[in-house]
Coordinates of C-alpha atoms in Angstrom, one line a residue:
M1 CA -8.7 38.0 -21.4
T2 CA -8.3 34.3 -20.2
T3 CA -7.6 33.9 -16.6
S4 CA -4.4 31.8 -15.9
L5 CA -4.6 29.2 -13.1
D6 CA -1.4 28.3 -11.1
L7 CA -1.7 25.1 -9.1
R8 CA 1.0 24.1 -6.7
I9 CA 1.4 20.9 -4.7
L10 CA 5.2 20.8 -4.2
G11 CA 4.8 22.2 -0.7
P12 CA 1.5 23.2 0.9
I13 CA -1.3 22.9 -1.7
E14 CA -2.0 26.4 -3.2
A15 CA -3.8 27.9 -6.1
Y16 CA -3.5 31.3 -7.8
C17 CA -5.6 33.0 -10.5
D18 CA -3.5 35.6 -12.4
G19 CA -1.2 35.8 -9.4
I20 CA -4.0 36.3 -6.8
P21 CA -4.2 33.6 -4.1
V22 CA -7.4 31.4 -4.2
S23 CA -8.9 30.2 -0.9
L24 CA -9.3 26.5 -1.2
G25 CA -11.5 25.9 1.8
G26 CA -11.1 23.4 4.6
P27 CA -9.1 20.2 4.9
R28 CA -11.7 18.1 3.1
Q29 CA -11.8 20.3 0.0
R30 CA -8.0 20.4 0.0
T31 CA -7.8 16.6 0.2
V32 CA -10.2 16.3 -2.8
L33 CA -8.2 18.8 -4.8
A34 CA -4.9 17.0 -3.9
A35 CA -6.3 13.6 -5.1
L36 CA -7.3 15.3 -8.4
L37 CA -4.0 17.1 -8.9
L38 CA -1.9 14.0 -8.2
N39 CA -3.7 12.5 -11.2
A40 CA -4.0 15.6 -13.3
D41 CA -6.0 15.2 -16.5
R42 CA -6.9 11.6 -15.5
V43 CA -10.2 10.5 -14.0
V44 CA -10.2 9.9 -10.3
S45 CA -13.1 7.7 -9.3
I46 CA -15.5 8.6 -6.5
E47 CA -14.4 5.5 -4.6
R48 CA -10.8 6.5 -4.8
I49 CA -11.6 10.0 -3.4
T50 CA -13.7 8.4 -0.7
E51 CA -10.8 6.2 0.3
A52 CA -8.5 9.3 0.5
L53 CA -11.0 11.2 2.7
W54 CA -12.3 8.5 5.1
E55 CA -9.7 5.7 4.7
G56 CA -12.1 2.8 4.9
S57 CA -14.8 4.3 7.1
P58 CA -17.0 6.5 4.9
P59 CA -20.3 7.9 6.1
A60 CA -23.5 6.9 4.3
T61 CA -23.5 10.4 2.8
S62 CA -19.9 10.2 1.4
K63 CA -20.9 10.7 -2.3
T64 CA -23.0 13.7 -1.4
Q65 CA -20.2 15.2 0.7
I66 CA -17.7 14.7 -2.2
A67 CA -20.2 16.4 -4.6
I68 CA -20.4 19.3 -2.2
C69 CA -16.6 19.6 -2.1
I70 CA -16.4 19.5 -5.9
A71 CA -19.2 22.1 -6.3
A72 CA -17.4 24.4 -3.7
L73 CA -14.1 24.1 -5.6
R74 CA -15.8 24.9 -8.9
K75 CA -17.5 27.9 -7.4
T76 CA -14.2 29.1 -5.9
F77 CA -12.3 28.9 -9.2
K78 CA -15.2 30.6 -11.1
A79 CA -15.3 33.4 -8.5
A80 CA -11.6 33.9 -8.9
G81 CA -12.1 34.5 -12.6
C82 CA -11.5 31.1 -14.2
T83 CA -14.1 31.0 -16.9
K84 CA -13.1 27.5 -18.2
E85 CA -14.4 24.4 -16.5
V86 CA -11.5 23.3 -14.3
I87 CA -13.0 20.3 -12.7
A88 CA -15.1 18.0 -14.9
T89 CA -17.5 15.2 -14.1
S90 CA -16.4 12.0 -15.9
A91 CA -17.6 8.5 -15.0
P92 CA -16.7 7.0 -12.6
G93 CA -15.6 10.2 -10.9
Y94 CA -14.0 13.6 -11.6
L95 CA -10.9 15.0 -13.3
I96 CA -9.1 18.3 -13.1
R97 CA -8.0 19.9 -16.4
T98 CA -4.6 21.4 -16.2
R99 CA -3.7 21.8 -19.9
G100 CA -3.1 25.4 -20.5
Q101 CA -2.7 26.0 -16.8
R102 CA 0.4 25.9 -14.7
L103 CA 1.0 22.8 -12.4
D104 CA 4.3 22.8 -10.5
L105 CA 4.4 19.0 -10.5
R106 CA 4.3 18.8 -14.3
E107 CA 6.8 21.7 -14.6
F108 CA 9.2 19.9 -12.2
A109 CA 9.1 16.7 -14.4
E110 CA 9.7 18.8 -17.5
R111 CA 12.6 20.7 -15.9
L112 CA 14.2 17.5 -14.7
A113 CA 14.2 16.0 -18.2
A114 CA 15.7 19.3 -19.5
A115 CA 18.4 19.2 -16.8
R116 CA 19.4 15.7 -17.8
E117 CA 19.4 16.6 -21.5
A118 CA 21.5 19.7 -20.8
T119 CA 24.0 17.7 -18.8
R120 CA 24.4 15.2 -21.6
K121 CA 24.7 17.8 -24.4
Q122 CA 26.1 21.0 -22.7
G123 CA 28.0 19.7 -19.7
A124 CA 28.0 19.9 -15.9
A125 CA 27.6 23.7 -15.5
R126 CA 24.5 24.0 -17.6
G127 CA 23.1 20.8 -16.2
A128 CA 23.5 22.1 -12.6
E129 CA 21.7 25.3 -13.5
E130 CA 18.8 23.4 -14.9
F131 CA 18.6 21.1 -11.8
E132 CA 18.6 24.2 -9.6
A133 CA 15.7 25.7 -11.6
A134 CA 13.7 22.4 -11.1
L135 CA 14.4 22.2 -7.4
E136 CA 13.4 25.8 -6.8
L137 CA 9.8 24.7 -7.5
W138 CA 9.8 22.9 -4.1
R139 CA 8.5 25.1 -1.2
G140 CA 8.6 22.3 1.4
P141 CA 7.3 18.7 1.7
A142 CA 4.9 17.9 -1.1
L143 CA 1.2 18.5 -0.1
A144 CA 2.3 19.5 3.4
G145 CA -0.7 19.5 5.8
I146 CA -2.7 16.8 3.9
T147 CA -3.0 14.0 6.4
S148 CA -4.7 11.4 4.3
Q149 CA -2.6 8.2 4.2
V150 CA -3.8 7.5 0.7
I151 CA -2.4 10.9 -0.5
Q152 CA 0.8 10.5 1.5
S153 CA 1.6 7.2 -0.1
Q154 CA 1.7 8.9 -3.5
V155 CA 3.7 11.9 -2.0
T156 CA 6.4 9.4 -1.0
Q157 CA 7.2 8.9 -4.7
L158 CA 7.4 12.6 -5.3
D159 CA 9.8 13.1 -2.4
E160 CA 12.0 10.3 -3.9
Q161 CA 12.2 12.2 -7.2
R162 CA 13.3 15.3 -5.3
L163 CA 16.0 13.5 -3.4
V164 CA 17.3 11.9 -6.7
A165 CA 17.4 15.4 -8.2
L166 CA 19.3 16.8 -5.2
E167 CA 21.9 14.0 -5.5
E168 CA 22.3 14.5 -9.3
R169 CA 22.8 18.2 -8.8
A170 CA 25.4 17.5 -6.0
R171 CA 27.3 15.2 -8.4
L172 CA 27.5 17.9 -11.0
R173 CA 28.7 20.5 -8.5
L174 CA 31.4 18.2 -7.3
E175 CA 32.6 17.8 -10.9
L176 CA 32.7 21.6 -11.1
G177 CA 34.9 21.8 -8.0
E178 CA 32.2 23.4 -5.7
H179 CA 32.9 21.1 -2.8
G180 CA 33.4 23.8 -0.3
S181 CA 30.0 25.4 -0.8
L182 CA 28.3 22.0 -1.1
I183 CA 29.2 20.5 2.3
T184 CA 26.4 22.2 4.4
E185 CA 23.7 21.1 1.8
L186 CA 25.0 17.5 1.8
Q187 CA 25.2 17.4 5.6
N188 CA 21.5 18.5 5.8
L189 CA 20.6 15.9 3.1
V190 CA 22.3 13.1 5.0
E191 CA 20.9 14.2 8.4
E192 CA 17.3 14.1 6.9
N193 CA 17.9 10.9 4.9
P194 CA 20.6 8.9 6.8
L195 CA 20.3 5.7 4.7
R196 CA 20.9 7.3 1.3
E197 CA 24.3 5.9 0.4
Q198 CA 24.8 8.1 -2.6
A199 CA 24.5 11.3 -0.6
R200 CA 26.9 10.0 2.0
G201 CA 29.4 9.2 -0.7
Y202 CA 29.2 12.8 -2.1
L203 CA 29.6 14.2 1.5
M204 CA 32.7 12.0 2.0
L205 CA 34.3 13.2 -1.2
A206 CA 33.4 16.9 -0.6
T207 CA 34.9 16.7 2.9
Y208 CA 38.1 15.1 1.7
R209 CA 38.5 17.7 -1.0
C210 CA 38.3 20.4 1.6
G211 CA 41.4 18.9 3.3
R212 CA 39.6 17.0 6.0
R213 CA 40.8 13.5 5.4
A214 CA 40.3 12.2 8.9
Q215 CA 36.7 13.6 9.0
A216 CA 35.9 11.9 5.7
C217 CA 37.1 8.6 7.1
E218 CA 35.0 9.1 10.2
L219 CA 32.0 9.7 8.0
Y220 CA 32.6 6.3 6.5
R221 CA 32.9 4.6 9.9
E222 CA 29.7 6.3 11.0
T223 CA 28.0 5.1 7.9
R224 CA 29.2 1.5 8.3
R225 CA 28.0 1.5 12.0
L226 CA 24.6 2.8 11.0
F227 CA 24.1 0.3 8.1
V228 CA 25.2 -2.7 10.2
E229 CA 23.1 -1.8 13.2
E230 CA 20.0 -0.7 11.3
L231 CA 20.0 -2.9 8.2
G232 CA 22.4 -5.7 9.0
I233 CA 24.5 -5.0 5.9
E234 CA 27.8 -3.4 4.9
P235 CA 28.0 -0.3 2.8
G236 CA 27.9 -0.9 -1.0
P237 CA 31.0 -1.4 -3.2
H238 CA 31.0 2.2 -4.4
L239 CA 31.2 3.6 -0.9
Q240 CA 33.8 1.0 0.1
A241 CA 36.0 1.8 -2.9
L242 CA 35.7 5.6 -2.2
H243 CA 36.8 4.9 1.4
E244 CA 39.8 2.9 0.3
S245 CA 40.8 5.7 -2.1
I246 CA 40.6 8.3 0.7
L247 CA 42.8 6.2 3.0
N248 CA 45.4 5.9 0.2
D249 CA 45.2 9.6 -0.8
D250 CA 44.5 8.5 -4.3
P251 CA 45.4 11.3 -6.8
A252 CA 42.3 10.2 -8.8
L253 CA 40.2 12.0 -6.1
S254 CA 41.3 15.4 -7.3
V255 CA 38.8 17.9 -8.7
R256 CA 40.3 17.5 -12.2
N257 CA 39.3 13.8 -12.3
R258 CA 35.6 13.5 -13.0
S259 CA 35.7 9.8 -12.5
A260 CA 36.4 10.4 -8.8
V261 CA 32.8 11.4 -8.3
P262 CA 30.8 8.3 -7.4
E263 CA 28.4 7.5 -10.2
P264 CA 24.7 7.2 -9.2
H265 CA 23.8 3.6 -8.7
G266 CA 20.5 1.8 -8.0
S267 CA 18.5 3.2 -5.1
V268 CA 17.7 0.9 -2.1
P269 CA 13.9 1.1 -1.8
A270 CA 12.3 0.7 1.6
Q271 CA 8.6 0.7 0.8
L272 CA 7.2 -1.5 3.6
P273 CA 4.3 0.0 5.5
A274 CA 4.6 0.6 9.2
N275 CA 5.1 -2.5 11.2
T276 CA 2.1 -4.3 12.7
A277 CA 1.5 -3.4 16.4
A278 CA 0.8 -6.1 19.0
F279 CA 1.5 -9.0 16.7
T280 CA 1.0 -12.4 18.2
G281 CA 0.8 -16.1 17.3
R282 CA 1.3 -17.6 13.8
E283 CA 4.5 -19.5 14.7
P284 CA 3.9 -22.4 12.2
E285 CA 3.2 -19.9 9.4
I286 CA 6.3 -17.8 10.3
A287 CA 8.5 -21.0 10.2
V288 CA 7.3 -21.7 6.6
L289 CA 7.8 -18.0 5.6
D290 CA 11.3 -18.1 7.0
Q291 CA 12.1 -20.8 4.4
L292 CA 11.7 -18.2 1.7
V293 CA 14.8 -16.4 2.9
S294 CA 17.0 -19.5 2.5
G295 CA 15.1 -20.3 -0.7
A296 CA 16.0 -16.9 -2.1
E297 CA 19.7 -17.5 -1.2
A298 CA 19.8 -20.6 -3.4
D299 CA 20.6 -20.3 -7.1
G300 CA 18.1 -20.9 -9.8
G301 CA 15.3 -18.4 -9.2
S302 CA 13.3 -16.5 -6.6
A303 CA 11.3 -18.0 -3.7
I304 CA 7.6 -17.2 -3.7
G305 CA 5.1 -17.5 -0.8
Y306 CA 1.3 -17.1 -0.9
L307 CA -0.7 -16.1 2.2
I308 CA -4.3 -17.0 1.7
G309 CA -7.3 -16.6 4.0
E310 CA -10.6 -14.9 4.5
A311 CA -11.1 -11.1 4.8
G312 CA -9.8 -9.9 8.2
I313 CA -7.8 -13.0 8.9
G314 CA -4.6 -11.0 9.2
K315 CA -2.8 -11.7 5.9
T316 CA -1.4 -8.1 5.5
S317 CA -0.5 -7.9 9.2
L318 CA 1.5 -11.1 9.0
A319 CA 3.1 -10.2 5.7
T320 CA 4.1 -6.7 7.0
W321 CA 5.4 -8.0 10.3
W322 CA 7.4 -10.8 8.7
A323 CA 8.8 -8.5 6.0
H324 CA 10.2 -6.1 8.7
R325 CA 11.6 -9.1 10.6
V326 CA 13.6 -10.5 7.7
G327 CA 14.2 -7.2 5.8
H328 CA 17.9 -7.2 6.7
H329 CA 18.5 -10.3 4.7
F330 CA 17.7 -8.3 1.5
P331 CA 20.4 -5.6 1.2
D332 CA 19.0 -4.3 -2.1
G333 CA 15.7 -3.2 -0.5
Q334 CA 12.1 -4.0 -0.1
L335 CA 9.3 -3.2 -2.6
F336 CA 5.6 -3.1 -1.6
A337 CA 2.4 -2.8 -3.7
D338 CA -1.2 -2.8 -2.5
L339 CA -3.1 -4.4 -5.4
R340 CA -6.5 -3.8 -3.8
G341 CA -7.7 -7.0 -5.3
R342 CA -11.1 -7.0 -3.6
D343 CA -11.9 -3.5 -4.9
T344 CA -13.6 -4.0 -8.3
E345 CA -12.8 -0.5 -9.5
H346 CA -9.2 -0.3 -8.4
K347 CA -7.5 -3.6 -9.4
G348 CA -3.9 -2.7 -9.6
D349 CA -2.5 -2.0 -13.1
P350 CA 0.8 -4.0 -13.1
Y351 CA 2.5 -1.7 -15.5
R352 CA 1.7 1.4 -13.5
I353 CA 3.1 -0.4 -10.5
L354 CA 6.1 -1.3 -12.5
D355 CA 6.7 2.4 -13.2
G356 CA 6.8 3.1 -9.5
F357 CA 9.1 0.1 -8.8
L358 CA 11.5 1.2 -11.5
R359 CA 11.7 4.7 -10.1
A360 CA 12.2 3.3 -6.6
L361 CA 15.1 1.2 -8.0
G362 CA 16.8 4.3 -9.3
V363 CA 15.7 4.3 -13.0
A364 CA 15.2 7.9 -14.3
D365 CA 11.9 8.7 -16.0
E366 CA 13.3 9.0 -19.4
R367 CA 14.8 5.5 -19.2
I368 CA 11.5 3.8 -18.5
P369 CA 10.2 2.3 -21.7
A370 CA 6.8 3.2 -23.0
E371 CA 6.1 -0.3 -24.3
P372 CA 4.8 -2.5 -21.4
G373 CA 6.8 -5.6 -22.5
E374 CA 10.1 -3.6 -22.6
R375 CA 9.3 -2.1 -19.2
G376 CA 8.9 -5.6 -17.8
N377 CA 12.2 -6.7 -19.4
L378 CA 14.1 -3.8 -17.8
Y379 CA 12.5 -4.6 -14.4
R380 CA 13.5 -8.2 -14.5
S381 CA 17.0 -7.3 -15.7
I382 CA 17.5 -5.1 -12.7
L383 CA 16.2 -7.7 -10.3
A384 CA 18.4 -10.4 -11.7
E385 CA 21.4 -8.6 -10.2
R386 CA 19.8 -7.8 -6.8
R387 CA 18.6 -9.5 -3.7
L388 CA 15.2 -7.9 -2.8
L389 CA 12.1 -8.7 -0.9
L390 CA 8.9 -8.0 -2.9
V391 CA 5.5 -7.9 -1.1
L392 CA 2.3 -7.9 -3.3
D393 CA -0.6 -7.4 -1.0
D394 CA -4.3 -8.1 -1.6
V395 CA -4.0 -9.7 -5.0
G396 CA -7.3 -10.4 -6.7
Q397 CA -6.5 -11.5 -10.3
H398 CA -3.2 -13.5 -10.1
S399 CA -2.6 -13.3 -13.8
K400 CA -2.1 -9.5 -13.4
I401 CA 0.9 -9.9 -11.1
R402 CA 3.0 -11.9 -13.5
P403 CA 4.8 -8.8 -14.9
L404 CA 5.8 -8.0 -11.3
L405 CA 7.5 -11.3 -10.6
P406 CA 11.3 -11.6 -10.9
G407 CA 12.6 -13.7 -13.8
S408 CA 15.7 -14.9 -11.9
G409 CA 18.0 -13.7 -9.2
R410 CA 17.9 -14.1 -5.4
C411 CA 14.7 -12.3 -4.5
A412 CA 11.9 -13.4 -2.3
V413 CA 8.2 -12.6 -3.1
L414 CA 5.3 -12.7 -0.6
I415 CA 1.8 -12.5 -2.1
T416 CA -1.4 -12.2 -0.1
G417 CA -5.0 -12.8 -1.3
T418 CA -8.2 -14.6 -0.8
N419 CA -8.5 -16.7 -4.0
P420 CA -6.7 -20.0 -4.8
I421 CA -3.6 -19.3 -6.8
G422 CA -3.9 -22.3 -9.1
E423 CA -1.5 -22.4 -12.1
V424 CA -1.8 -18.8 -13.0
L425 CA 1.8 -18.0 -12.2
G426 CA 3.2 -20.1 -15.0
S427 CA 6.5 -21.7 -14.1
H428 CA 6.6 -20.2 -10.6
A429 CA 5.7 -22.6 -7.8
P430 CA 4.6 -20.6 -4.7
E431 CA 4.5 -22.0 -1.2
R432 CA 0.8 -21.8 -0.2
I433 CA 0.2 -20.8 3.5
E434 CA -3.4 -20.8 4.6
L435 CA -4.3 -18.7 7.6
A436 CA -6.9 -20.0 10.1
R437 CA -8.7 -18.0 12.8
L438 CA -6.9 -17.6 16.2
D439 CA -7.8 -19.9 19.0
E440 CA -9.1 -18.6 22.3
Q441 CA -5.7 -18.4 23.9
Q442 CA -4.2 -16.6 21.0
S443 CA -7.2 -14.2 20.7
L444 CA -6.9 -13.3 24.4
A445 CA -3.1 -12.7 24.0
L446 CA -3.8 -10.3 21.1
I447 CA -6.4 -8.3 23.0
T448 CA -4.2 -8.2 26.1
K449 CA -1.2 -6.8 24.2
I450 CA -3.4 -3.9 23.0
V451 CA -5.6 -3.2 26.0
G452 CA -3.3 -4.1 28.8
R453 CA -3.0 -7.0 31.2
E454 CA -4.5 -5.2 34.2
R455 CA -7.7 -4.2 32.5
I456 CA -8.3 -7.6 30.8
G457 CA -7.4 -9.5 33.9
A458 CA -9.9 -7.6 35.9
Q459 CA -12.8 -9.3 34.0
P460 CA -11.5 -12.6 32.8
E461 CA -14.9 -14.1 32.0
A462 CA -16.0 -11.1 30.0
A463 CA -12.6 -11.2 28.2
A464 CA -13.1 -14.8 27.3
R465 CA -16.7 -14.0 26.0
L466 CA -15.3 -11.1 24.0
T467 CA -12.9 -13.4 22.1
K468 CA -15.8 -15.8 21.3
L469 CA -17.9 -12.9 20.0
C470 CA -15.0 -11.9 17.8
G471 CA -14.8 -15.4 16.5
G472 CA -11.0 -15.6 16.5
L473 CA -10.9 -13.2 13.6
P474 CA -7.8 -10.9 14.0
L475 CA -9.5 -7.9 12.4
A476 CA -12.5 -8.1 14.8
L477 CA -10.2 -8.6 17.8
R478 CA -8.1 -5.6 16.9
I479 CA -11.2 -3.4 16.4
A480 CA -12.7 -4.5 19.7
A481 CA -9.3 -3.9 21.5
A482 CA -9.0 -0.5 19.8
K483 CA -12.5 0.5 20.9
L484 CA -11.7 -0.4 24.5
T485 CA -8.4 1.5 24.3
S486 CA -10.1 4.6 23.0
K487 CA -12.8 4.3 25.7
P488 CA -11.0 3.9 29.1
H489 CA -14.3 4.4 30.9
W490 CA -15.8 1.3 29.4
T491 CA -15.5 -2.1 31.1
V492 CA -14.9 -5.2 29.0
Q493 CA -18.3 -6.3 30.0
R494 CA -19.9 -3.2 28.5
L495 CA -18.4 -3.9 25.1
V496 CA -19.4 -7.6 25.4
D497 CA -23.0 -6.6 26.1
R498 CA -23.1 -4.4 23.0
L499 CA -21.5 -7.1 20.8
A500 CA -23.9 -9.7 22.1
D501 CA -26.7 -8.2 20.1
P502 CA -26.4 -9.7 16.6
G503 CA -28.2 -6.8 15.0
Q504 CA -25.5 -4.4 16.4
R505 CA -22.4 -6.5 16.1
L506 CA -21.2 -5.3 12.7
N507 CA -21.9 -1.7 13.7
M508 CA -19.8 -2.1 16.9
L509 CA -16.9 -3.7 15.0
S510 CA -15.9 -0.4 13.4
H511 CA -13.3 2.0 14.7
G512 CA -11.2 4.6 13.0
G513 CA -9.9 3.2 9.8
L514 CA -10.8 -0.4 10.7
D515 CA -14.2 -1.7 9.6
L516 CA -15.2 -5.3 9.4
R517 CA -18.4 -4.6 7.4
S518 CA -16.4 -2.9 4.6
R519 CA -14.1 -5.9 4.4
L520 CA -17.0 -8.3 4.1
R521 CA -18.6 -6.0 1.5
D522 CA -15.4 -6.1 -0.6
S523 CA -15.5 -10.0 -0.6
Y524 CA -19.2 -10.0 -1.5
R525 CA -18.7 -7.7 -4.4
Q526 CA -16.3 -10.1 -6.2
L527 CA -19.0 -12.8 -6.4
D528 CA -20.9 -13.7 -9.6
D529 CA -24.7 -13.5 -9.5
I530 CA -25.4 -17.1 -8.6
A531 CA -22.9 -17.3 -5.8
A532 CA -24.0 -13.9 -4.4
R533 CA -27.6 -15.1 -4.4
L534 CA -26.7 -18.3 -2.5
Y535 CA -24.7 -16.2 0.0
R536 CA -27.6 -13.7 0.5
R537 CA -30.3 -16.4 0.9
L538 CA -28.2 -18.4 3.4
G539 CA -28.2 -15.2 5.5
M540 CA -32.0 -15.0 5.1
L541 CA -32.5 -18.5 6.5
E542 CA -29.8 -17.9 9.2
L543 CA -28.2 -21.3 8.4
S544 CA -24.9 -22.1 10.0
E545 CA -24.6 -25.4 8.1
F546 CA -26.1 -26.7 4.8
T547 CA -25.7 -29.4 2.2
V548 CA -25.7 -29.4 -1.6
A549 CA -29.4 -30.5 -1.6
M550 CA -30.3 -27.5 0.5
A551 CA -28.2 -25.1 -1.7
A552 CA -30.0 -26.5 -4.8
S553 CA -33.4 -25.7 -3.1
I554 CA -32.3 -22.2 -2.2
L555 CA -31.1 -21.5 -5.7
E556 CA -33.8 -23.5 -7.5
L557 CA -31.1 -25.1 -9.6
G558 CA -29.7 -28.6 -10.1
A559 CA -27.3 -30.2 -7.6
E560 CA -24.2 -29.7 -9.8
E561 CA -24.8 -26.0 -10.4
A562 CA -25.5 -25.5 -6.6
E563 CA -22.4 -27.3 -5.7
N564 CA -20.3 -25.2 -8.1
A565 CA -21.8 -22.1 -6.5
A566 CA -20.9 -23.3 -3.0
E567 CA -17.3 -24.1 -4.2
R568 CA -17.0 -20.5 -5.5
L569 CA -17.9 -19.3 -2.1
I570 CA -15.2 -21.5 -0.6
D571 CA -12.7 -20.2 -3.1
A572 CA -13.6 -16.6 -2.0
Q573 CA -13.1 -17.7 1.7
L574 CA -16.8 -17.1 2.5
L575 CA -17.6 -20.7 3.4
R576 CA -15.8 -23.6 5.1
I577 CA -16.0 -27.4 4.7
K578 CA -17.3 -28.9 7.9
N579 CA -16.8 -32.5 7.1
A580 CA -14.6 -34.5 4.6
G581 CA -17.3 -36.7 3.2
T582 CA -17.8 -37.6 -0.4
P583 CA -18.6 -34.6 -2.8
G584 CA -22.3 -35.3 -2.8
N585 CA -22.5 -35.5 1.0
L586 CA -20.4 -32.5 2.0
V587 CA -21.6 -30.2 4.8
Y588 CA -20.7 -26.6 4.4
E589 CA -20.2 -24.2 7.3
F590 CA -21.3 -20.6 7.1
P591 CA -19.3 -18.4 9.6
E592 CA -21.3 -16.1 11.8
F593 CA -19.9 -12.7 10.6
H594 CA -20.8 -13.8 7.0
R595 CA -24.3 -14.8 8.2
L596 CA -24.8 -11.4 9.7
Y597 CA -23.6 -9.5 6.6
A598 CA -25.5 -11.9 4.2
R599 CA -28.7 -11.1 6.2
E600 CA -28.1 -7.4 5.6
R601 CA -27.6 -8.0 1.9
C602 CA -30.7 -10.1 1.8
R603 CA -32.9 -7.4 3.3
I604 CA -31.6 -4.9 0.7
E605 CA -31.7 -7.1 -2.4
E606 CA -34.3 -9.9 -1.9
P607 CA -38.1 -9.4 -1.8
P608 CA -39.6 -9.9 1.7
E609 CA -42.0 -12.7 0.5
Q610 CA -39.0 -14.8 -0.5
D611 CA -38.4 -15.8 3.1
A612 CA -41.4 -18.0 3.6
E613 CA -41.0 -19.6 0.2
L614 CA -37.3 -20.5 0.9
T615 CA -38.1 -21.9 4.3
E616 CA -40.7 -24.2 2.8
R617 CA -38.3 -25.4 0.1
I618 CA -35.6 -26.1 2.7
V619 CA -37.9 -28.0 5.0
S620 CA -39.0 -30.0 1.9
A621 CA -35.3 -30.7 1.0
I622 CA -34.4 -31.8 4.5
G623 CA -37.5 -34.1 4.7

């Protein structure tokens, strides 16, 4: 007899074999299983699992630890009687096979589709029963107890599907005249999700139908106060029209009139990540970004901004902080996507991102076209009628974001990335905003906001030295400040002493989920072979400045090829131009953090005897 596997993630993660609970081990094994089940029957790369487990700070043994977790899960399922291979190895990672097994997430999607079909063909009563069956699969918040931010970002989409299903069931029950028994459920739904306009409309109607006209009107006034204070906008036209009908005791609100039930309309997404803490500086850049708001208000198309700068310069922090600041100007919501442009294995698939955007905008699964072009057409049609803010973070290949851009309407788009945007966006003309490193005063202000004025003020000279060692790079400054905050027994001077050792500096600039070395590694990985070789060898020679002639000697190539390689490093934000001379006389500057990382790569990838040969060639080139 074949053992049946029952996998559940719509609540705490659980597994059963023929009805008998399976022990899934500790938090790490559960997180690995969660990452696989969220992508059931699809390969999840080792790098993606690593990100879910350690969120940017993996140990050197991360692959081994993941393999141990996979082996333990396989052993667990086999011991429980599952003879088939449940978790398979498939490059570049693993996949979990759920065909022939029960997965509550898949069953929920199937039952939702059945509920909508039943509503269309058999009416409200049958549809409500099917929605009830779908919602019974939920045992609490999806993947409760899994703390990984990577996992929770996907869970948010699942929770949105559940909320939409709850609202659809409520609409059907209102049509059936079940307003009395529905009020408590709607009150709980509104209390847990106060900005869901559809749920508030259903609660108003149910309250009115129970003979509480004044209370229904008070619900509207409370909604209006909340929306104005929290979002800076008025309730939508559907809610305003319902309020007007309640004031006038409109006979159309009777149970017999199905049109009285507010029809579901587009959701208002709010996808921005948590706001950036201790933000400081960037006033000129913020002034330019603010022009996107007025630009989006004008007719003729969306306004687009592009934040460009080196790794760790604070592009995402600025984009997130600014988006929260101006979010109230976009009453139809905010969409956010992390394209992971520097991650060579996880460049964002625009059409998968489109799927998520369409669901966030209230499009039911069955209405999302399978053909990518049609999907994009539907997305642009929806945006044409709305005023949204769209943030596309960490873009690597700009051509891939074209499907995500609005075709018309009054939207604003903010893109962040490291590469020049060129002409890849076609007819769109983005406003380019390049971020520089913070000066000493701004750096000190940032550290002081995080660590505290008293502690920084106690050692002003050490604090000034700390800002210099961090090079004005916001990521380095935040890591240093976070390290001091987590170690109240350390003086500022103690951290300075440790950072002063070049051999330990990158090791010290790592804390929690923040790690400078990993960001430098991401930038290095996107280089072609020749540019990467130039980068490494500059680190070997510890050069802070060099010319095209020196680059040619380092690479053993002609001047034109060497200059092209240096330009590609500039495009990747790994080099800077020190002077503005003629092309043949340019002097390039190699920032210190890159020199430190390049030296590490050189020791790993270049033969030791190369050092003396390169030095001799450079001396010859200078002479």
